[in-house]
Amino acid sequence: MLIATWNVNSIRTRLDHVERWLDEFSPDLLCLQETKVDDQFFPKKPFESKGYKVSFYGQKSYNGVALISRHDIQDVRFGFSGELKNDKDIERFNDQKRVISALINEIRVVNLYVPNGSALNSEKYSYKIEWLKCLKRYLKQQALRDEPLCILGDFNIALEARDIHNPERLTGGIMASEAERQALKDVLGERLKDIFRVFEQEKNHWSWWDYRSGAWARDSGWRIDHIYLCEELIKNAKSCVIDKKERAMEKPSDHAPVLVDINWPPEELDDSSTEFNYN
DNA sequence: ATGTCGAAATCGTTTCGA
């Protein structure tokens, strides 16, 4: 099962890119962030005509998440209220459309657009920290159902020095501060692991390059788009890569897609393979 | 390097967010 995440920075502006990309990779599931479109205007026809099911949770101008899936999209849950009914912060977070989750091919997929945070002294930064704490409560509720879990999206956080082009200068700042990193680690707990780091230990693998300051030309990137898997999925994962070439296209998103390939549902050993187990 | 994008309103130039 091929699963991808991509912050497209407006689905309507990037529609041609996304369609071409789907033809190239033919993923089972593509999770989008920053669709920047109200649900009534989401362009679902182009995806349906390729055989994909579509589910989305968006708003005008900002935020917005979507699921583009070859499998049925079951038990769709929108926002934090998809899991939390009486949470103290539900009112506070419901107006920004950043969370969509569904059961797809028997995997609970949680597609996230984590708040950017703007700057350490900003109200948006404390919003980001509180939002991550709410996400932790959200996942605790989800865990009661004991589903295989994949959470992915734009996390707007680089967890380690090797995830930033210039850690000496940037560590401690926005997207690399201790409080953000700890809040994300608290969300992940012991249950979820970054599948990209299972396969790749080196630095210089980025998923986002700022449009400003010639960041792409200087390869000044960050790895802030992540795919986290539970142990059952980790042990069946075959690869995880960033499709960097997408950032080099004309009029690109500032983010590149990230893909994970999982042997799912797991192929079981057939009877013939046990015949040779004589001990 | 507040140097570029995308979207919307204040409408074709400015603002906000990233």
CSV table of C-alpha atoms (C1' of nucleotides) in Angstrom, one decimal:
chain,number,residue,atom,x,y,z
A,1,MET,CA,0.0,0.0,0.0
A,2,LEU,CA,1.5,3.3,-1.2
A,3,ILE,CA,0.6,6.2,1.1
A,4,ALA,CA,1.7,9.8,0.4
A,5,THR,CA,1.5,13.2,2.2
A,6,TRP,CA,1.8,16.6,0.4
A,7,ASN,CA,1.3,20.1,1.5
A,8,VAL,CA,0.1,21.5,-1.9
A,9,ASN,CA,-0.3,25.2,-0.9
A,10,SER,CA,-3.7,25.6,-2.6
A,11,ILE,CA,-5.3,22.6,-4.3
A,12,ARG,CA,-6.9,24.7,-7.0
A,13,THR,CA,-3.6,26.4,-7.9
A,14,ARG,CA,-1.7,23.1,-7.8
A,15,LEU,CA,-4.4,20.9,-9.5
A,16,ASP,CA,-2.4,20.1,-12.6
A,17,HIS,CA,0.7,19.2,-10.5
A,18,VAL,CA,-1.3,16.9,-8.3
A,19,GLU,CA,-3.0,15.2,-11.3
A,20,ARG,CA,0.3,14.6,-13.0
A,21,TRP,CA,1.8,13.3,-9.8
A,22,LEU,CA,-1.0,10.8,-9.3
A,23,ASP,CA,-0.5,9.5,-12.8
A,24,GLU,CA,3.2,9.1,-12.1
A,25,PHE,CA,3.0,7.3,-8.7
A,26,SER,CA,-0.6,5.9,-8.6
A,27,PRO,CA,-0.6,5.9,-4.8
A,28,ASP,CA,-3.3,4.1,-2.9
A,29,LEU,CA,-3.7,7.2,-0.8
A,30,LEU,CA,-2.7,10.8,-1.1
A,31,CYS,CA,-3.1,13.1,2.0
A,32,LEU,CA,-3.2,16.8,1.2
A,33,GLN,CA,-2.7,19.8,3.4
A,34,GLU,CA,-3.2,23.6,2.9
A,35,THR,CA,-5.9,23.0,0.3
A,36,LYS,CA,-7.1,26.5,1.0
A,37,VAL,CA,-10.6,25.9,-0.3
A,38,ASP,CA,-14.1,25.7,1.1
A,39,ASP,CA,-15.7,22.3,0.8
A,40,GLN,CA,-18.3,23.4,-1.7
A,41,PHE,CA,-15.5,24.4,-4.1
A,42,PHE,CA,-13.2,21.4,-3.7
A,43,PRO,CA,-12.3,20.1,-7.2
A,44,LYS,CA,-13.3,16.4,-6.6
A,45,LYS,CA,-14.2,15.6,-10.2
A,46,PRO,CA,-10.6,15.3,-11.5
A,47,PHE,CA,-9.8,12.8,-8.8
A,48,GLU,CA,-13.0,10.8,-9.1
A,49,SER,CA,-12.4,10.5,-12.9
A,50,LYS,CA,-9.1,8.8,-12.1
A,51,GLY,CA,-10.9,6.2,-9.8
A,52,TYR,CA,-10.2,7.9,-6.5
A,53,LYS,CA,-12.5,8.6,-3.6
A,54,VAL,CA,-12.2,12.0,-2.1
A,55,SER,CA,-12.9,13.4,1.4
A,56,PHE,CA,-12.1,16.9,2.5
A,57,TYR,CA,-12.3,19.3,5.4
A,58,GLY,CA,-11.5,22.8,4.3
A,59,GLN,CA,-12.0,26.5,4.5
A,60,LYS,CA,-11.5,29.7,2.4
A,61,SER,CA,-7.9,31.0,2.1
A,62,TYR,CA,-6.2,29.0,4.9
A,63,ASN,CA,-5.6,25.5,6.1
A,64,GLY,CA,-7.7,22.6,4.8
A,65,VAL,CA,-6.9,18.9,4.5
A,66,ALA,CA,-8.1,16.2,2.2
A,67,LEU,CA,-7.9,12.4,1.5
A,68,ILE,CA,-7.6,11.1,-2.0
A,69,SER,CA,-8.0,7.3,-1.9
A,70,ARG,CA,-8.3,4.3,-4.2
A,71,HIS,CA,-9.9,2.4,-1.3
A,72,ASP,CA,-13.2,3.2,0.4
A,73,ILE,CA,-12.9,6.0,2.9
A,74,GLN,CA,-14.6,4.7,6.0
A,75,ASP,CA,-15.5,6.2,9.4
A,76,VAL,CA,-14.3,9.7,8.4
A,77,ARG,CA,-13.7,12.0,11.3
A,78,PHE,CA,-13.4,15.8,11.0
A,79,GLY,CA,-11.4,18.0,13.3
A,80,PHE,CA,-10.5,17.3,16.9
A,81,SER,CA,-14.3,16.8,17.6
A,82,GLY,CA,-14.0,13.7,15.5
A,83,GLU,CA,-12.6,12.0,18.6
A,84,LEU,CA,-13.2,14.5,21.4
A,85,LYS,CA,-16.7,15.4,22.5
A,86,ASN,CA,-16.3,17.4,25.7
A,87,ASP,CA,-12.7,18.7,25.5
A,88,LYS,CA,-12.1,22.1,27.0
A,89,ASP,CA,-10.4,23.4,23.9
A,90,ILE,CA,-12.8,22.1,21.2
A,91,GLU,CA,-14.4,25.5,20.6
A,92,ARG,CA,-11.0,27.1,20.3
A,93,PHE,CA,-9.7,24.8,17.6
A,94,ASN,CA,-12.7,23.9,15.6
A,95,ASP,CA,-12.7,26.9,13.3
A,96,GLN,CA,-9.3,26.0,11.7
A,97,LYS,CA,-9.6,23.0,9.5
A,98,ARG,CA,-6.5,21.0,10.1
A,99,VAL,CA,-7.5,17.5,10.9
A,100,ILE,CA,-9.2,14.7,8.9
A,101,SER,CA,-9.0,11.0,9.8
A,102,ALA,CA,-10.5,7.9,8.3
A,103,LEU,CA,-10.3,4.1,8.2
A,104,ILE,CA,-8.7,3.2,4.8
A,105,ASN,CA,-7.7,-0.4,3.9
A,106,GLU,CA,-8.0,-1.1,7.7
A,107,ILE,CA,-5.5,1.5,8.7
A,108,ARG,CA,-6.5,4.5,10.8
A,109,VAL,CA,-5.0,7.4,8.8
A,110,VAL,CA,-4.8,10.8,10.6
A,111,ASN,CA,-4.0,13.6,8.2
A,112,LEU,CA,-2.7,16.8,9.9
A,113,TYR,CA,-1.8,20.3,9.2
A,114,VAL,CA,-0.1,21.4,12.4
A,115,PRO,CA,-0.2,25.2,13.0
A,116,ASN,CA,2.9,27.1,11.9
A,117,GLY,CA,3.4,29.1,15.0
A,118,SER,CA,4.8,32.2,13.2
A,119,ALA,CA,7.4,33.2,15.9
A,120,LEU,CA,8.3,32.3,19.5
A,121,ASN,CA,6.8,35.5,20.9
A,122,SER,CA,3.5,35.2,18.9
A,123,GLU,CA,0.1,34.1,20.1
A,124,LYS,CA,0.2,31.7,17.2
A,125,TYR,CA,3.1,29.9,18.9
A,126,SER,CA,1.2,29.2,22.1
A,127,TYR,CA,-1.8,28.2,19.9
A,128,LYS,CA,0.5,25.6,18.3
A,129,ILE,CA,1.7,24.2,21.6
A,130,GLU,CA,-1.9,24.0,23.0
A,131,TRP,CA,-3.0,22.5,19.7
A,132,LEU,CA,-0.4,19.7,20.0
A,133,LYS,CA,-1.5,19.0,23.5
A,134,CYS,CA,-5.1,18.6,22.2
A,135,LEU,CA,-3.8,16.3,19.5
A,136,LYS,CA,-2.3,14.1,22.3
A,137,ARG,CA,-5.8,13.8,23.9
A,138,TYR,CA,-7.3,13.2,20.5
A,139,LEU,CA,-4.9,10.2,19.8
A,140,LYS,CA,-5.6,8.8,23.3
A,141,GLN,CA,-9.3,8.6,22.4
A,142,GLN,CA,-8.4,7.0,19.0
A,143,ALA,CA,-6.2,4.4,20.7
A,144,LEU,CA,-9.3,3.0,22.5
A,145,ARG,CA,-10.3,1.4,19.2
A,146,ASP,CA,-7.0,-0.5,18.7
A,147,GLU,CA,-6.6,0.3,15.0
A,148,PRO,CA,-3.3,0.1,13.0
A,149,LEU,CA,-2.3,3.8,13.0
A,150,CYS,CA,-0.6,6.1,10.5
A,151,ILE,CA,-0.4,9.8,11.3
A,152,LEU,CA,1.1,12.1,8.7
A,153,GLY,CA,1.1,15.6,7.3
A,154,ASP,CA,2.8,18.9,7.6
A,155,PHE,CA,4.0,19.1,11.3
A,156,ASN,CA,5.8,22.4,11.0
A,157,ILE,CA,8.4,21.0,13.4
A,158,ALA,CA,11.9,19.6,12.7
A,159,LEU,CA,12.6,17.2,15.5
A,160,GLU,CA,16.4,16.9,15.2
A,161,ALA,CA,19.5,18.8,14.0
A,162,ARG,CA,19.8,16.6,11.0
A,163,ASP,CA,16.3,17.7,9.9
A,164,ILE,CA,17.5,21.3,9.3
A,165,HIS,CA,20.0,22.7,6.8
A,166,ASN,CA,21.5,25.0,9.4
A,167,PRO,CA,20.9,23.6,12.9
A,168,GLU,CA,23.6,25.9,14.5
A,169,ARG,CA,21.6,29.0,13.5
A,170,LEU,CA,18.0,27.7,13.6
A,171,THR,CA,17.8,25.4,16.6
A,172,GLY,CA,15.7,27.0,19.3
A,173,GLY,CA,13.8,29.1,16.8
A,174,ILE,CA,10.4,28.6,15.4
A,175,MET,CA,9.8,25.0,14.1
A,176,ALA,CA,12.9,23.9,16.1
A,177,SER,CA,12.2,25.0,19.6
A,178,GLU,CA,12.5,22.7,22.6
A,179,ALA,CA,8.8,23.2,23.6
A,180,GLU,CA,7.5,22.3,20.1
A,181,ARG,CA,9.8,19.3,19.9
A,182,GLN,CA,8.7,18.1,23.3
A,183,ALA,CA,5.0,18.6,22.5
A,184,LEU,CA,5.4,16.5,19.3
A,185,LYS,CA,7.4,13.8,21.1
A,186,ASP,CA,4.6,13.7,23.7
A,187,VAL,CA,2.1,13.2,20.9
A,188,LEU,CA,4.1,10.3,19.4
A,189,GLY,CA,4.9,8.6,22.7
A,190,GLU,CA,6.3,5.0,22.4
A,191,ARG,CA,3.6,4.1,20.0
A,192,LEU,CA,4.6,6.0,16.8
A,193,LYS,CA,7.9,6.1,14.9
A,194,ASP,CA,9.1,8.4,12.1
A,195,ILE,CA,9.2,5.9,9.2
A,196,PHE,CA,11.6,8.1,7.2
A,197,ARG,CA,14.3,7.6,9.8
A,198,VAL,CA,13.9,3.8,9.7
A,199,PHE,CA,15.4,3.9,6.2
A,200,GLU,CA,17.6,7.0,6.1
A,201,GLN,CA,20.0,8.3,8.8
A,202,GLU,CA,21.7,11.1,6.8
A,203,LYS,CA,21.0,14.8,6.9
A,204,ASN,CA,20.3,16.8,3.7
A,205,HIS,CA,16.9,15.3,3.2
A,206,TRP,CA,14.4,18.1,3.2
A,207,SER,CA,10.6,18.3,2.5
A,208,TRP,CA,10.1,22.1,2.6
A,209,TRP,CA,12.1,25.0,1.1
A,210,ASP,CA,10.9,28.5,1.8
A,211,TYR,CA,9.9,30.4,-1.3
A,212,ARG,CA,11.9,33.3,0.1
A,213,SER,CA,15.6,34.0,0.0
A,214,GLY,CA,16.5,31.6,-2.7
A,215,ALA,CA,16.1,28.7,-0.3
A,216,TRP,CA,15.5,26.1,-3.1
A,217,ALA,CA,18.5,27.3,-5.1
A,218,ARG,CA,20.7,27.1,-2.0
A,219,ASP,CA,19.1,23.8,-0.9
A,220,SER,CA,18.2,25.5,2.5
A,221,GLY,CA,15.4,23.2,3.5
A,222,TRP,CA,13.8,21.6,6.5
A,223,ARG,CA,12.3,18.1,7.0
A,224,ILE,CA,8.9,19.0,8.5
A,225,ASP,CA,6.6,16.7,6.6
A,226,HIS,CA,6.4,13.4,8.4
A,227,ILE,CA,4.8,10.0,8.3
A,228,TYR,CA,4.5,8.2,11.7
A,229,LEU,CA,3.5,4.6,12.0
A,230,CYS,CA,2.6,2.1,14.7
A,231,GLU,CA,4.9,-0.9,15.2
A,232,GLU,CA,2.6,-3.3,13.2
A,233,LEU,CA,2.9,-1.0,10.1
A,234,ILE,CA,6.6,-0.2,10.7
A,235,LYS,CA,7.5,-3.9,10.5
A,236,ASN,CA,5.8,-4.2,7.1
A,237,ALA,CA,7.2,-0.9,5.7
A,238,LYS,CA,9.3,-1.4,2.5
A,239,SER,CA,10.5,2.2,1.8
A,240,CYS,CA,10.0,5.9,2.6
A,241,VAL,CA,11.2,8.6,0.3
A,242,ILE,CA,10.8,12.3,-0.4
A,243,ASP,CA,10.0,13.2,-4.0
A,244,LYS,CA,12.3,16.2,-4.2
A,245,LYS,CA,12.0,16.7,-7.9
A,246,GLU,CA,8.4,18.0,-7.4
A,247,ARG,CA,9.9,21.1,-5.7
A,248,ALA,CA,11.9,21.9,-8.9
A,249,MET,CA,8.8,22.1,-11.1
A,250,GLU,CA,7.4,25.4,-12.5
A,251,LYS,CA,5.1,27.1,-9.9
A,252,PRO,CA,5.7,24.4,-7.3
A,253,SER,CA,4.3,24.1,-3.8
A,254,ASP,CA,7.0,25.0,-1.3
A,255,HIS,CA,6.7,21.4,0.0
A,256,ALA,CA,7.6,18.1,-1.7
A,257,PRO,CA,5.5,14.9,-1.3
A,258,VAL,CA,6.7,12.2,1.1
A,259,LEU,CA,5.8,8.5,0.4
A,260,VAL,CA,5.8,5.3,2.3
A,261,ASP,CA,5.3,1.9,0.8
A,262,ILE,CA,3.9,-0.8,3.1
A,263,ASN,CA,3.3,-4.5,2.6
A,264,TRP,CA,-0.3,-4.2,3.6
A,265,PRO,CA,-2.3,-6.2,4.3
A,266,PRO,CA,0.8,-8.3,5.2
A,267,GLU,CA,1.4,-11.3,3.0
A,268,GLU,CA,1.1,-14.4,5.1
A,269,LEU,CA,3.3,-17.4,4.8
A,270,ASP,CA,1.6,-20.1,2.9
A,271,ASP,CA,1.6,-23.8,3.9
A,272,SER,CA,4.3,-24.7,1.5
A,273,SER,CA,6.9,-22.5,3.2
A,274,THR,CA,6.4,-24.4,6.5
A,275,GLU,CA,7.0,-27.8,4.9
A,276,PHE,CA,10.7,-27.2,4.8
A,277,ASN,CA,10.9,-26.3,8.5
A,278,TYR,CA,12.2,-29.6,9.7
A,279,ASN,CA,14.4,-28.3,12.5
B,1,DA,C1',17.9,38.6,3.6
B,2,DT,C1',10.3,40.5,6.0
B,3,DG,C1',14.2,39.3,-0.8
B,4,DT,C1',8.2,34.9,-2.4
B,5,DC,C1',4.2,32.9,-2.9
B,6,DG,C1',-1.4,32.4,-2.7
B,7,DA,C1',-5.8,34.3,-1.5
B,8,DA,C1',-9.0,37.9,-0.5
B,9,DA,C1',-10.4,42.6,0.1
B,10,DT,C1',-9.1,47.3,0.7
B,11,DC,C1',-10.1,45.3,-5.7
B,12,DG,C1',-5.2,45.7,-9.2
B,13,DT,C1',-2.6,47.2,-5.1
B,14,DT,C1',-2.4,46.1,-0.4
B,15,DT,C1',-3.0,42.9,3.5
B,16,DC,C1',-2.1,38.6,5.9
B,17,DG,C1',-0.2,34.0,6.7
B,18,DA,C1',3.3,31.0,5.8
